[in-house]
Amino acid sequence: STIAPILQKVAEDLQAIDPSLRIDVETGGSGRGIQDAQARQSDIGMASRDLTAEESAGLVVRPIAYDGVALIVHASNPLQNLTKEQVIGIYTGAITDWQDVGGTSGEIYVVNKAEGRATLTVFLEHFKLKNSAIVARAVVGDNAQGVRMVAGNPAAVGYVSIGEALSAAARGEELHLVALDGIAATEHTVADGTYPLRRNLNLLFPGAIDALGQRILDHLASPRGSEILSELGFTPLGLAE
């Protein structure tokens, strides 16, 4: 769900140039993206995290951009920053009231991600947690669900793609991004590597990159591709170099 909006815009561009093309973009989590590519059930898989050696066997993996995982709260929540220790406390149930982390008194409504989602994997790895240790009030699938859950609940906290969070905030969704250990979640902090929850966005090609796959990669590497990535709140690879 993180990479799908990127490829949807690429597909629209390429199909406008060549109406004979048909590019279908489906979501389902990075786990599905990897499995479908391995099983040759898709021409291109999408994974918003790095693959293990076992997962990448038989696949050609091409990074297309950087993204980060942002902690988000409702727009009415005055909280601006959380430390790593505070996030661990919130997600393991040790901290249950917003006033204990500098917010307004009230119960914290914890939103977690479902199994198979790359944001969950990145989150657990960074905070050195097991999913079984997380005490959540709700579990969501894609980033859009996470945004809706937090934007609709003043007590909620969740985590989603920075690109999705920035796009949602720009659309007027009732949320804001929380800094982590004093570092704001922005395209620039992702680019320079100072934001700690950074990840690669990867395209996965079964066996080899075919002609259409190369056209997609070339489009992403073009000025128009950088424009698409920036519009969606992602960091083009060149910006991070």
PDB file of N, CA and C in Angstrom, residues 14-113:
ATOM      1  N   LEU A  14       2.503   6.173 -18.373  1.00  0.00           N
ATOM      2  CA  LEU A  14       2.922   5.300 -19.464  1.00  0.00           C
ATOM      3  C   LEU A  14       1.748   4.899 -20.356  1.00  0.00           C
ATOM      4  N   GLN A  15       0.591   4.699 -19.762  1.00  0.00           N
ATOM      5  CA  GLN A  15      -0.581   4.331 -20.546  1.00  0.00           C
ATOM      6  C   GLN A  15      -1.103   5.506 -21.366  1.00  0.00           C
ATOM      7  N   ALA A  16      -0.860   6.726 -20.893  1.00  0.00           N
ATOM      8  CA  ALA A  16      -1.225   7.904 -21.683  1.00  0.00           C
ATOM      9  C   ALA A  16      -0.335   8.014 -22.914  1.00  0.00           C
ATOM     10  N   ILE A  17       0.934   7.621 -22.766  1.00  0.00           N
ATOM     11  CA  ILE A  17       1.869   7.629 -23.892  1.00  0.00           C
ATOM     12  C   ILE A  17       1.568   6.485 -24.856  1.00  0.00           C
ATOM     13  N   ASP A  18       1.268   5.316 -24.299  1.00  0.00           N
ATOM     14  CA  ASP A  18       1.012   4.117 -25.099  1.00  0.00           C
ATOM     15  C   ASP A  18      -0.286   3.463 -24.624  1.00  0.00           C
ATOM     16  N   PRO A  19      -1.433   3.810 -25.241  1.00  0.00           N
ATOM     17  CA  PRO A  19      -2.733   3.285 -24.808  1.00  0.00           C
ATOM     18  C   PRO A  19      -2.850   1.761 -24.904  1.00  0.00           C
ATOM     19  N   SER A  20      -1.935   1.108 -25.611  1.00  0.00           N
ATOM     20  CA  SER A  20      -2.016  -0.350 -25.710  1.00  0.00           C
ATOM     21  C   SER A  20      -1.539  -1.034 -24.438  1.00  0.00           C
ATOM     22  N   LEU A  21      -0.864  -0.310 -23.565  1.00  0.00           N
ATOM     23  CA  LEU A  21      -0.378  -0.891 -22.312  1.00  0.00           C
ATOM     24  C   LEU A  21      -1.519  -1.092 -21.326  1.00  0.00           C
ATOM     25  N   ARG A  22      -1.415  -2.150 -20.550  1.00  0.00           N
ATOM     26  CA  ARG A  22      -2.329  -2.360 -19.428  1.00  0.00           C
ATOM     27  C   ARG A  22      -1.498  -2.713 -18.212  1.00  0.00           C
ATOM     28  N   ILE A  23      -1.535  -1.833 -17.217  1.00  0.00           N
ATOM     29  CA  ILE A  23      -0.771  -2.041 -15.997  1.00  0.00           C
ATOM     30  C   ILE A  23      -1.748  -2.001 -14.826  1.00  0.00           C
ATOM     31  N   ASP A  24      -1.945  -3.133 -14.182  1.00  0.00           N
ATOM     32  CA  ASP A  24      -2.835  -3.220 -13.027  1.00  0.00           C
ATOM     33  C   ASP A  24      -2.002  -3.182 -11.753  1.00  0.00           C
ATOM     34  N   VAL A  25      -2.383  -2.309 -10.821  1.00  0.00           N
ATOM     35  CA  VAL A  25      -1.668  -2.156  -9.555  1.00  0.00           C
ATOM     36  C   VAL A  25      -2.576  -2.613  -8.427  1.00  0.00           C
ATOM     37  N   GLU A  26      -2.136  -3.637  -7.677  1.00  0.00           N
ATOM     38  CA  GLU A  26      -2.908  -4.171  -6.556  1.00  0.00           C
ATOM     39  C   GLU A  26      -2.081  -4.101  -5.278  1.00  0.00           C
ATOM     40  N   THR A  27      -2.782  -4.006  -4.149  1.00  0.00           N
ATOM     41  CA  THR A  27      -2.087  -3.941  -2.862  1.00  0.00           C
ATOM     42  C   THR A  27      -2.377  -5.197  -2.045  1.00  0.00           C
ATOM     43  N   GLY A  28      -1.786  -5.255  -0.866  1.00  0.00           N
ATOM     44  CA  GLY A  28      -1.987  -6.424  -0.012  1.00  0.00           C
ATOM     45  C   GLY A  28      -0.873  -6.620   0.993  1.00  0.00           C
ATOM     46  N   GLY A  29       0.044  -5.659   1.077  1.00  0.00           N
ATOM     47  CA  GLY A  29       1.157  -5.757   2.020  1.00  0.00           C
ATOM     48  C   GLY A  29       2.416  -6.283   1.364  1.00  0.00           C
ATOM     49  N   SER A  30       3.567  -5.938   1.941  1.00  0.00           N
ATOM     50  CA  SER A  30       4.843  -6.363   1.373  1.00  0.00           C
ATOM     51  C   SER A  30       4.997  -7.877   1.374  1.00  0.00           C
ATOM     52  N   GLY A  31       4.424  -8.537   2.378  1.00  0.00           N
ATOM     53  CA  GLY A  31       4.495  -9.999   2.402  1.00  0.00           C
ATOM     54  C   GLY A  31       3.874 -10.597   1.162  1.00  0.00           C
ATOM     55  N   ARG A  32       2.717 -10.072   0.776  1.00  0.00           N
ATOM     56  CA  ARG A  32       2.074 -10.566  -0.442  1.00  0.00           C
ATOM     57  C   ARG A  32       2.894 -10.171  -1.668  1.00  0.00           C
ATOM     58  N   GLY A  33       3.436  -8.953  -1.675  1.00  0.00           N
ATOM     59  CA  GLY A  33       4.238  -8.519  -2.818  1.00  0.00           C
ATOM     60  C   GLY A  33       5.412  -9.442  -3.072  1.00  0.00           C
ATOM     61  N   ILE A  34       6.073  -9.867  -1.990  1.00  0.00           N
ATOM     62  CA  ILE A  34       7.209 -10.770  -2.114  1.00  0.00           C
ATOM     63  C   ILE A  34       6.743 -12.159  -2.572  1.00  0.00           C
ATOM     64  N   GLN A  35       5.704 -12.666  -1.936  1.00  0.00           N
ATOM     65  CA  GLN A  35       5.218 -14.009  -2.268  1.00  0.00           C
ATOM     66  C   GLN A  35       4.728 -14.105  -3.709  1.00  0.00           C
ATOM     67  N   ASP A  36       3.986 -13.075  -4.160  1.00  0.00           N
ATOM     68  CA  ASP A  36       3.468 -13.106  -5.529  1.00  0.00           C
ATOM     69  C   ASP A  36       4.593 -13.030  -6.555  1.00  0.00           C
ATOM     70  N   ALA A  37       5.630 -12.254  -6.251  1.00  0.00           N
ATOM     71  CA  ALA A  37       6.761 -12.175  -7.175  1.00  0.00           C
ATOM     72  C   ALA A  37       7.499 -13.506  -7.218  1.00  0.00           C
ATOM     73  N   GLN A  38       7.697 -14.123  -6.060  1.00  0.00           N
ATOM     74  CA  GLN A  38       8.380 -15.415  -6.020  1.00  0.00           C
ATOM     75  C   GLN A  38       7.596 -16.485  -6.778  1.00  0.00           C
ATOM     76  N   ALA A  39       6.281 -16.421  -6.676  1.00  0.00           N
ATOM     77  CA  ALA A  39       5.423 -17.429  -7.318  1.00  0.00           C
ATOM     78  C   ALA A  39       5.100 -17.089  -8.765  1.00  0.00           C
ATOM     79  N   ARG A  40       5.687 -16.014  -9.272  1.00  0.00           N
ATOM     80  CA  ARG A  40       5.448 -15.549 -10.644  1.00  0.00           C
ATOM     81  C   ARG A  40       3.960 -15.238 -10.879  1.00  0.00           C
ATOM     82  N   GLN A  41       3.287 -14.792  -9.826  1.00  0.00           N
ATOM     83  CA  GLN A  41       1.886 -14.401  -9.954  1.00  0.00           C
ATOM     84  C   GLN A  41       1.734 -12.918 -10.261  1.00  0.00           C
ATOM     85  N   SER A  42       2.839 -12.217 -10.248  1.00  0.00           N
ATOM     86  CA  SER A  42       2.856 -10.810 -10.672  1.00  0.00           C
ATOM     87  C   SER A  42       4.118 -10.585 -11.485  1.00  0.00           C
ATOM     88  N   ASP A  43       4.055  -9.596 -12.371  1.00  0.00           N
ATOM     89  CA  ASP A  43       5.233  -9.241 -13.161  1.00  0.00           C
ATOM     90  C   ASP A  43       6.217  -8.412 -12.351  1.00  0.00           C
ATOM     91  N   ILE A  44       5.668  -7.649 -11.415  1.00  0.00           N
ATOM     92  CA  ILE A  44       6.496  -6.827 -10.530  1.00  0.00           C
ATOM     93  C   ILE A  44       5.882  -6.884  -9.138  1.00  0.00           C
ATOM     94  N   GLY A  45       6.696  -7.179  -8.138  1.00  0.00           N
ATOM     95  CA  GLY A  45       6.236  -7.117  -6.762  1.00  0.00           C
ATOM     96  C   GLY A  45       6.671  -5.808  -6.128  1.00  0.00           C
ATOM     97  N   MET A  46       6.031  -5.455  -5.016  1.00  0.00           N
ATOM     98  CA  MET A  46       6.372  -4.228  -4.289  1.00  0.00           C
ATOM     99  C   MET A  46       6.646  -4.583  -2.834  1.00  0.00           C
ATOM    100  N   ALA A  47       7.715  -4.050  -2.280  1.00  0.00           N
ATOM    101  CA  ALA A  47       8.040  -4.290  -0.868  1.00  0.00           C
ATOM    102  C   ALA A  47       8.647  -3.024  -0.287  1.00  0.00           C
ATOM    103  N   SER A  48       8.023  -2.516   0.753  1.00  0.00           N
ATOM    104  CA  SER A  48       8.530  -1.284   1.361  1.00  0.00           C
ATOM    105  C   SER A  48       9.430  -1.587   2.557  1.00  0.00           C
ATOM    106  N   ARG A  49      10.290  -2.573   2.373  1.00  0.00           N
ATOM    107  CA  ARG A  49      11.344  -2.915   3.326  1.00  0.00           C
ATOM    108  C   ARG A  49      12.378  -3.746   2.595  1.00  0.00           C
ATOM    109  N   ASP A  50      13.537  -3.939   3.243  1.00  0.00           N
ATOM    110  CA  ASP A  50      14.551  -4.818   2.670  1.00  0.00           C
ATOM    111  C   ASP A  50      14.117  -6.271   2.799  1.00  0.00           C
ATOM    112  N   LEU A  51      14.578  -7.095   1.865  1.00  0.00           N
ATOM    113  CA  LEU A  51      14.246  -8.513   1.874  1.00  0.00           C
ATOM    114  C   LEU A  51      15.347  -9.319   2.539  1.00  0.00           C
ATOM    115  N   THR A  52      14.979 -10.443   3.118  1.00  0.00           N
ATOM    116  CA  THR A  52      15.981 -11.371   3.621  1.00  0.00           C
ATOM    117  C   THR A  52      16.599 -12.101   2.430  1.00  0.00           C
ATOM    118  N   ALA A  53      17.697 -12.798   2.681  1.00  0.00           N
ATOM    119  CA  ALA A  53      18.349 -13.560   1.614  1.00  0.00           C
ATOM    120  C   ALA A  53      17.400 -14.607   1.045  1.00  0.00           C
ATOM    121  N   GLU A  54      16.634 -15.241   1.912  1.00  0.00           N
ATOM    122  CA  GLU A  54      15.682 -16.259   1.460  1.00  0.00           C
ATOM    123  C   GLU A  54      14.585 -15.633   0.599  1.00  0.00           C
ATOM    124  N   GLU A  55      14.080 -14.483   1.016  1.00  0.00           N
ATOM    125  CA  GLU A  55      13.006 -13.818   0.271  1.00  0.00           C
ATOM    126  C   GLU A  55      13.463 -13.342  -1.098  1.00  0.00           C
ATOM    127  N   SER A  56      14.702 -12.894  -1.199  1.00  0.00           N
ATOM    128  CA  SER A  56      15.185 -12.325  -2.461  1.00  0.00           C
ATOM    129  C   SER A  56      15.695 -13.374  -3.439  1.00  0.00           C
ATOM    130  N   ALA A  57      15.752 -14.632  -3.024  1.00  0.00           N
ATOM    131  CA  ALA A  57      16.238 -15.689  -3.916  1.00  0.00           C
ATOM    132  C   ALA A  57      15.383 -15.763  -5.176  1.00  0.00           C
ATOM    133  N   GLY A  58      16.036 -15.674  -6.337  1.00  0.00           N
ATOM    134  CA  GLY A  58      15.344 -15.748  -7.612  1.00  0.00           C
ATOM    135  C   GLY A  58      14.726 -14.446  -8.069  1.00  0.00           C
ATOM    136  N   LEU A  59      14.863 -13.387  -7.267  1.00  0.00           N
ATOM    137  CA  LEU A  59      14.289 -12.092  -7.619  1.00  0.00           C
ATOM    138  C   LEU A  59      15.383 -11.067  -7.903  1.00  0.00           C
ATOM    139  N   VAL A  60      15.078 -10.136  -8.786  1.00  0.00           N
ATOM    140  CA  VAL A  60      15.927  -8.957  -8.987  1.00  0.00           C
ATOM    141  C   VAL A  60      15.273  -7.818  -8.204  1.00  0.00           C
ATOM    142  N   VAL A  61      15.990  -7.285  -7.226  1.00  0.00           N
ATOM    143  CA  VAL A  61      15.451  -6.255  -6.341  1.00  0.00           C
ATOM    144  C   VAL A  61      16.032  -4.899  -6.726  1.00  0.00           C
ATOM    145  N   ARG A  62      15.157  -3.928  -6.983  1.00  0.00           N
ATOM    146  CA  ARG A  62      15.598  -2.590  -7.373  1.00  0.00           C
ATOM    147  C   ARG A  62      14.970  -1.539  -6.448  1.00  0.00           C
ATOM    148  N   PRO A  63      15.796  -0.851  -5.644  1.00  0.00           N
ATOM    149  CA  PRO A  63      15.258   0.244  -4.824  1.00  0.00           C
ATOM    150  C   PRO A  63      14.857   1.419  -5.715  1.00  0.00           C
ATOM    151  N   ILE A  64      13.731   2.052  -5.371  1.00  0.00           N
ATOM    152  CA  ILE A  64      13.256   3.177  -6.185  1.00  0.00           C
ATOM    153  C   ILE A  64      13.169   4.473  -5.393  1.00  0.00           C
ATOM    154  N   ALA A  65      13.146   4.394  -4.064  1.00  0.00           N
ATOM    155  CA  ALA A  65      13.019   5.600  -3.255  1.00  0.00           C
ATOM    156  C   ALA A  65      13.250   5.240  -1.795  1.00  0.00           C
ATOM    157  N   TYR A  66      13.362   6.280  -0.970  1.00  0.00           N
ATOM    158  CA  TYR A  66      13.390   6.111   0.476  1.00  0.00           C
ATOM    159  C   TYR A  66      12.077   6.613   1.067  1.00  0.00           C
ATOM    160  N   ASP A  67      11.699   6.012   2.159  1.00  0.00           N
ATOM    161  CA  ASP A  67      10.536   6.459   2.914  1.00  0.00           C
ATOM    162  C   ASP A  67      10.868   6.285   4.384  1.00  0.00           C
ATOM    163  N   GLY A  68      10.032   6.808   5.224  1.00  0.00           N
ATOM    164  CA  GLY A  68      10.167   6.594   6.655  1.00  0.00           C
ATOM    165  C   GLY A  68       8.836   6.159   7.222  1.00  0.00           C
ATOM    166  N   VAL A  69       8.851   5.670   8.447  1.00  0.00           N
ATOM    167  CA  VAL A  69       7.626   5.325   9.160  1.00  0.00           C
ATOM    168  C   VAL A  69       7.387   6.412  10.199  1.00  0.00           C
ATOM    169  N   ALA A  70       6.244   7.079  10.099  1.00  0.00           N
ATOM    170  CA  ALA A  70       5.946   8.212  10.972  1.00  0.00           C
ATOM    171  C   ALA A  70       4.939   7.827  12.037  1.00  0.00           C
ATOM    172  N   LEU A  71       5.174   8.277  13.246  1.00  0.00           N
ATOM    173  CA  LEU A  71       4.176   8.175  14.305  1.00  0.00           C
ATOM    174  C   LEU A  71       3.187   9.321  14.123  1.00  0.00           C
ATOM    175  N   ILE A  72       1.906   9.010  14.174  1.00  0.00           N
ATOM    176  CA  ILE A  72       0.884  10.033  13.953  1.00  0.00           C
ATOM    177  C   ILE A  72      -0.113  10.037  15.102  1.00  0.00           C
ATOM    178  N   VAL A  73      -0.630  11.244  15.388  1.00  0.00           N
ATOM    179  CA  VAL A  73      -1.684  11.425  16.382  1.00  0.00           C
ATOM    180  C   VAL A  73      -2.733  12.346  15.788  1.00  0.00           C
ATOM    181  N   HIS A  74      -3.860  12.464  16.456  1.00  0.00           N
ATOM    182  CA  HIS A  74      -4.937  13.340  16.000  1.00  0.00           C
ATOM    183  C   HIS A  74      -4.469  14.795  16.020  1.00  0.00           C
ATOM    184  N   ALA A  75      -5.020  15.585  15.121  1.00  0.00           N
ATOM    185  CA  ALA A  75      -4.622  16.999  15.005  1.00  0.00           C
ATOM    186  C   ALA A  75      -4.841  17.774  16.294  1.00  0.00           C
ATOM    187  N   SER A  76      -5.806  17.356  17.110  1.00  0.00           N
ATOM    188  CA  SER A  76      -6.100  18.063  18.358  1.00  0.00           C
ATOM    189  C   SER A  76      -5.124  17.709  19.476  1.00  0.00           C
ATOM    190  N   ASN A  77      -4.324  16.696  19.289  1.00  0.00           N
ATOM    191  CA  ASN A  77      -3.360  16.270  20.304  1.00  0.00           C
ATOM    192  C   ASN A  77      -2.165  17.222  20.288  1.00  0.00           C
ATOM    193  N   PRO A  78      -1.843  17.870  21.418  1.00  0.00           N
ATOM    194  CA  PRO A  78      -0.735  18.845  21.435  1.00  0.00           C
ATOM    195  C   PRO A  78       0.658  18.214  21.419  1.00  0.00           C
ATOM    196  N   LEU A  79       0.728  16.901  21.547  1.00  0.00           N
ATOM    197  CA  LEU A  79       2.030  16.232  21.619  1.00  0.00           C
ATOM    198  C   LEU A  79       2.838  16.457  20.348  1.00  0.00           C
ATOM    199  N   GLN A  80       4.115  16.791  20.496  1.00  0.00           N
ATOM    200  CA  GLN A  80       4.979  17.055  19.345  1.00  0.00           C
ATOM    201  C   GLN A  80       6.136  16.075  19.211  1.00  0.00           C
ATOM    202  N   ASN A  81       6.476  15.380  20.294  1.00  0.00           N
ATOM    203  CA  ASN A  81       7.652  14.503  20.255  1.00  0.00           C
ATOM    204  C   ASN A  81       7.451  13.314  21.174  1.00  0.00           C
ATOM    205  N   LEU A  82       7.996  12.174  20.743  1.00  0.00           N
ATOM    206  CA  LEU A  82       8.059  10.987  21.594  1.00  0.00           C
ATOM    207  C   LEU A  82       9.483  10.443  21.555  1.00  0.00           C
ATOM    208  N   THR A  83       9.952   9.916  22.668  1.00  0.00           N
ATOM    209  CA  THR A  83      11.246   9.238  22.691  1.00  0.00           C
ATOM    210  C   THR A  83      11.043   7.768  22.354  1.00  0.00           C
ATOM    211  N   LYS A  84      12.130   7.113  22.027  1.00  0.00           N
ATOM    212  CA  LYS A  84      12.068   5.683  21.734  1.00  0.00           C
ATOM    213  C   LYS A  84      11.494   4.924  22.927  1.00  0.00           C
ATOM    214  N   GLU A  85      11.922   5.280  24.126  1.00  0.00           N
ATOM    215  CA  GLU A  85      11.449   4.594  25.319  1.00  0.00           C
ATOM    216  C   GLU A  85       9.959   4.830  25.542  1.00  0.00           C
ATOM    217  N   GLN A  86       9.481   6.029  25.243  1.00  0.00           N
ATOM    218  CA  GLN A  86       8.057   6.316  25.397  1.00  0.00           C
ATOM    219  C   GLN A  86       7.209   5.517  24.406  1.00  0.00           C
ATOM    220  N   VAL A  87       7.697   5.393  23.171  1.00  0.00           N
ATOM    221  CA  VAL A  87       6.966   4.605  22.175  1.00  0.00           C
ATOM    222  C   VAL A  87       6.865   3.153  22.624  1.00  0.00           C
ATOM    223  N   ILE A  88       7.967   2.604  23.119  1.00  0.00           N
ATOM    224  CA  ILE A  88       7.957   1.225  23.615  1.00  0.00           C
ATOM    225  C   ILE A  88       6.957   1.083  24.751  1.00  0.00           C
ATOM    226  N   GLY A  89       6.959   2.054  25.667  1.00  0.00           N
ATOM    227  CA  GLY A  89       6.038   2.014  26.789  1.00  0.00           C
ATOM    228  C   GLY A  89       4.581   2.068  26.353  1.00  0.00           C
ATOM    229  N   ILE A  90       4.281   2.913  25.374  1.00  0.00           N
ATOM    230  CA  ILE A  90       2.909   3.037  24.871  1.00  0.00           C
ATOM    231  C   ILE A  90       2.463   1.747  24.206  1.00  0.00           C
ATOM    232  N   TYR A  91       3.318   1.182  23.377  1.00  0.00           N
ATOM    233  CA  TYR A  91       2.913   0.015  22.592  1.00  0.00           C
ATOM    234  C   TYR A  91       2.960  -1.296  23.381  1.00  0.00           C
ATOM    235  N   THR A  92       3.599  -1.304  24.536  1.00  0.00           N
ATOM    236  CA  THR A  92       3.587  -2.515  25.370  1.00  0.00           C
ATOM    237  C   THR A  92       2.613  -2.399  26.538  1.00  0.00           C
ATOM    238  N   GLY A  93       1.908  -1.268  26.632  1.00  0.00           N
ATOM    239  CA  GLY A  93       0.911  -1.092  27.678  1.00  0.00           C
ATOM    240  C   GLY A  93       1.452  -0.558  28.988  1.00  0.00           C
ATOM    241  N   ALA A  94       2.751  -0.244  29.054  1.00  0.00           N
ATOM    242  CA  ALA A  94       3.331   0.306  30.279  1.00  0.00           C
ATOM    243  C   ALA A  94       2.918   1.764  30.483  1.00  0.00           C
ATOM    244  N   ILE A  95       2.633   2.462  29.390  1.00  0.00           N
ATOM    245  CA  ILE A  95       2.154   3.848  29.436  1.00  0.00           C
ATOM    246  C   ILE A  95       0.773   3.869  28.788  1.00  0.00           C
ATOM    247  N   THR A  96      -0.223   4.313  29.542  1.00  0.00           N
ATOM    248  CA  THR A  96      -1.597   4.257  29.037  1.00  0.00           C
ATOM    249  C   THR A  96      -2.310   5.605  29.037  1.00  0.00           C
ATOM    250  N   ASP A  97      -1.659   6.644  29.567  1.00  0.00           N
ATOM    251  CA  ASP A  97      -2.294   7.968  29.647  1.00  0.00           C
ATOM    252  C   ASP A  97      -1.409   8.999  28.955  1.00  0.00           C
ATOM    253  N   TRP A  98      -2.024   9.841  28.137  1.00  0.00           N
ATOM    254  CA  TRP A  98      -1.260  10.835  27.385  1.00  0.00           C
ATOM    255  C   TRP A  98      -0.482  11.788  28.287  1.00  0.00           C
ATOM    256  N   GLN A  99      -0.989  12.075  29.485  1.00  0.00           N
ATOM    257  CA  GLN A  99      -0.277  13.019  30.350  1.00  0.00           C
ATOM    258  C   GLN A  99       1.089  12.488  30.787  1.00  0.00           C
ATOM    259  N   ASP A 100       1.277  11.176  30.708  1.00  0.00           N
ATOM    260  CA  ASP A 100       2.558  10.586  31.106  1.00  0.00           C
ATOM    261  C   ASP A 100       3.655  10.801  30.071  1.00  0.00           C
ATOM    262  N   VAL A 101       3.286  11.280  28.889  1.00  0.00           N
ATOM    263  CA  VAL A 101       4.292  11.579  27.856  1.00  0.00           C
ATOM    264  C   VAL A 101       4.205  13.047  27.416  1.00  0.00           C
ATOM    265  N   GLY A 102       3.598  13.871  28.257  1.00  0.00           N
ATOM    266  CA  GLY A 102       3.552  15.301  27.969  1.00  0.00           C
ATOM    267  C   GLY A 102       2.313  15.780  27.253  1.00  0.00           C
ATOM    268  N   GLY A 103       1.312  14.913  27.097  1.00  0.00           N
ATOM    269  CA  GLY A 103       0.082  15.308  26.434  1.00  0.00           C
ATOM    270  C   GLY A 103      -1.011  15.653  27.427  1.00  0.00           C
ATOM    271  N   THR A 104      -2.221  15.832  26.926  1.00  0.00           N
ATOM    272  CA  THR A 104      -3.374  16.103  27.768  1.00  0.00           C
ATOM    273  C   THR A 104      -3.888  14.800  28.363  1.00  0.00           C
ATOM    274  N   SER A 105      -4.320  14.849  29.610  1.00  0.00           N
ATOM    275  CA  SER A 105      -4.780  13.654  30.300  1.00  0.00           C
ATOM    276  C   SER A 105      -5.869  12.925  29.515  1.00  0.00           C
ATOM    277  N   GLY A 106      -5.728  11.630  29.419  1.00  0.00           N
ATOM    278  CA  GLY A 106      -6.695  10.803  28.705  1.00  0.00           C
ATOM    279  C   GLY A 106      -6.070   9.500  28.262  1.00  0.00           C
ATOM    280  N   GLU A 107      -6.892   8.467  28.117  1.00  0.00           N
ATOM    281  CA  GLU A 107      -6.400   7.142  27.728  1.00  0.00           C
ATOM    282  C   GLU A 107      -5.819   7.160  26.315  1.00  0.00           C
ATOM    283  N   ILE A 108      -4.731   6.442  26.117  1.00  0.00           N
ATOM    284  CA  ILE A 108      -4.102   6.317  24.799  1.00  0.00           C
ATOM    285  C   ILE A 108      -4.744   5.145  24.058  1.00  0.00           C
ATOM    286  N   TYR A 109      -5.206   5.396  22.861  1.00  0.00           N
ATOM    287  CA  TYR A 109      -5.813   4.362  22.011  1.00  0.00           C
ATOM    288  C   TYR A 109      -4.755   3.927  21.003  1.00  0.00           C
ATOM    289  N   VAL A 110      -4.185   2.748  21.209  1.00  0.00           N
ATOM    290  CA  VAL A 110      -3.046   2.280  20.420  1.00  0.00           C
ATOM    291  C   VAL A 110      -3.524   1.556  19.166  1.00  0.00           C
ATOM    292  N   VAL A 111      -2.995   1.987  18.016  1.00  0.00           N
ATOM    293  CA  VAL A 111      -3.318   1.370  16.731  1.00  0.00           C
ATOM    294  C   VAL A 111      -2.070   0.673  16.201  1.00  0.00           C
ATOM    295  N   ASN A 112      -2.165  -0.599  15.922  1.00  0.00           N
ATOM    296  CA  ASN A 112      -1.033  -1.370  15.403  1.00  0.00           C
ATOM    297  C   ASN A 112      -1.309  -1.791  13.962  1.00  0.00           C
ATOM    298  N   LYS A 113      -0.282  -2.299  13.289  1.00  0.00           N
ATOM    299  CA  LYS A 113      -0.407  -2.788  11.919  1.00  0.00           C
ATOM    300  C   LYS A 113      -0.534  -4.308  11.897  1.00  0.00           C
TER     301      LYS A 113
END
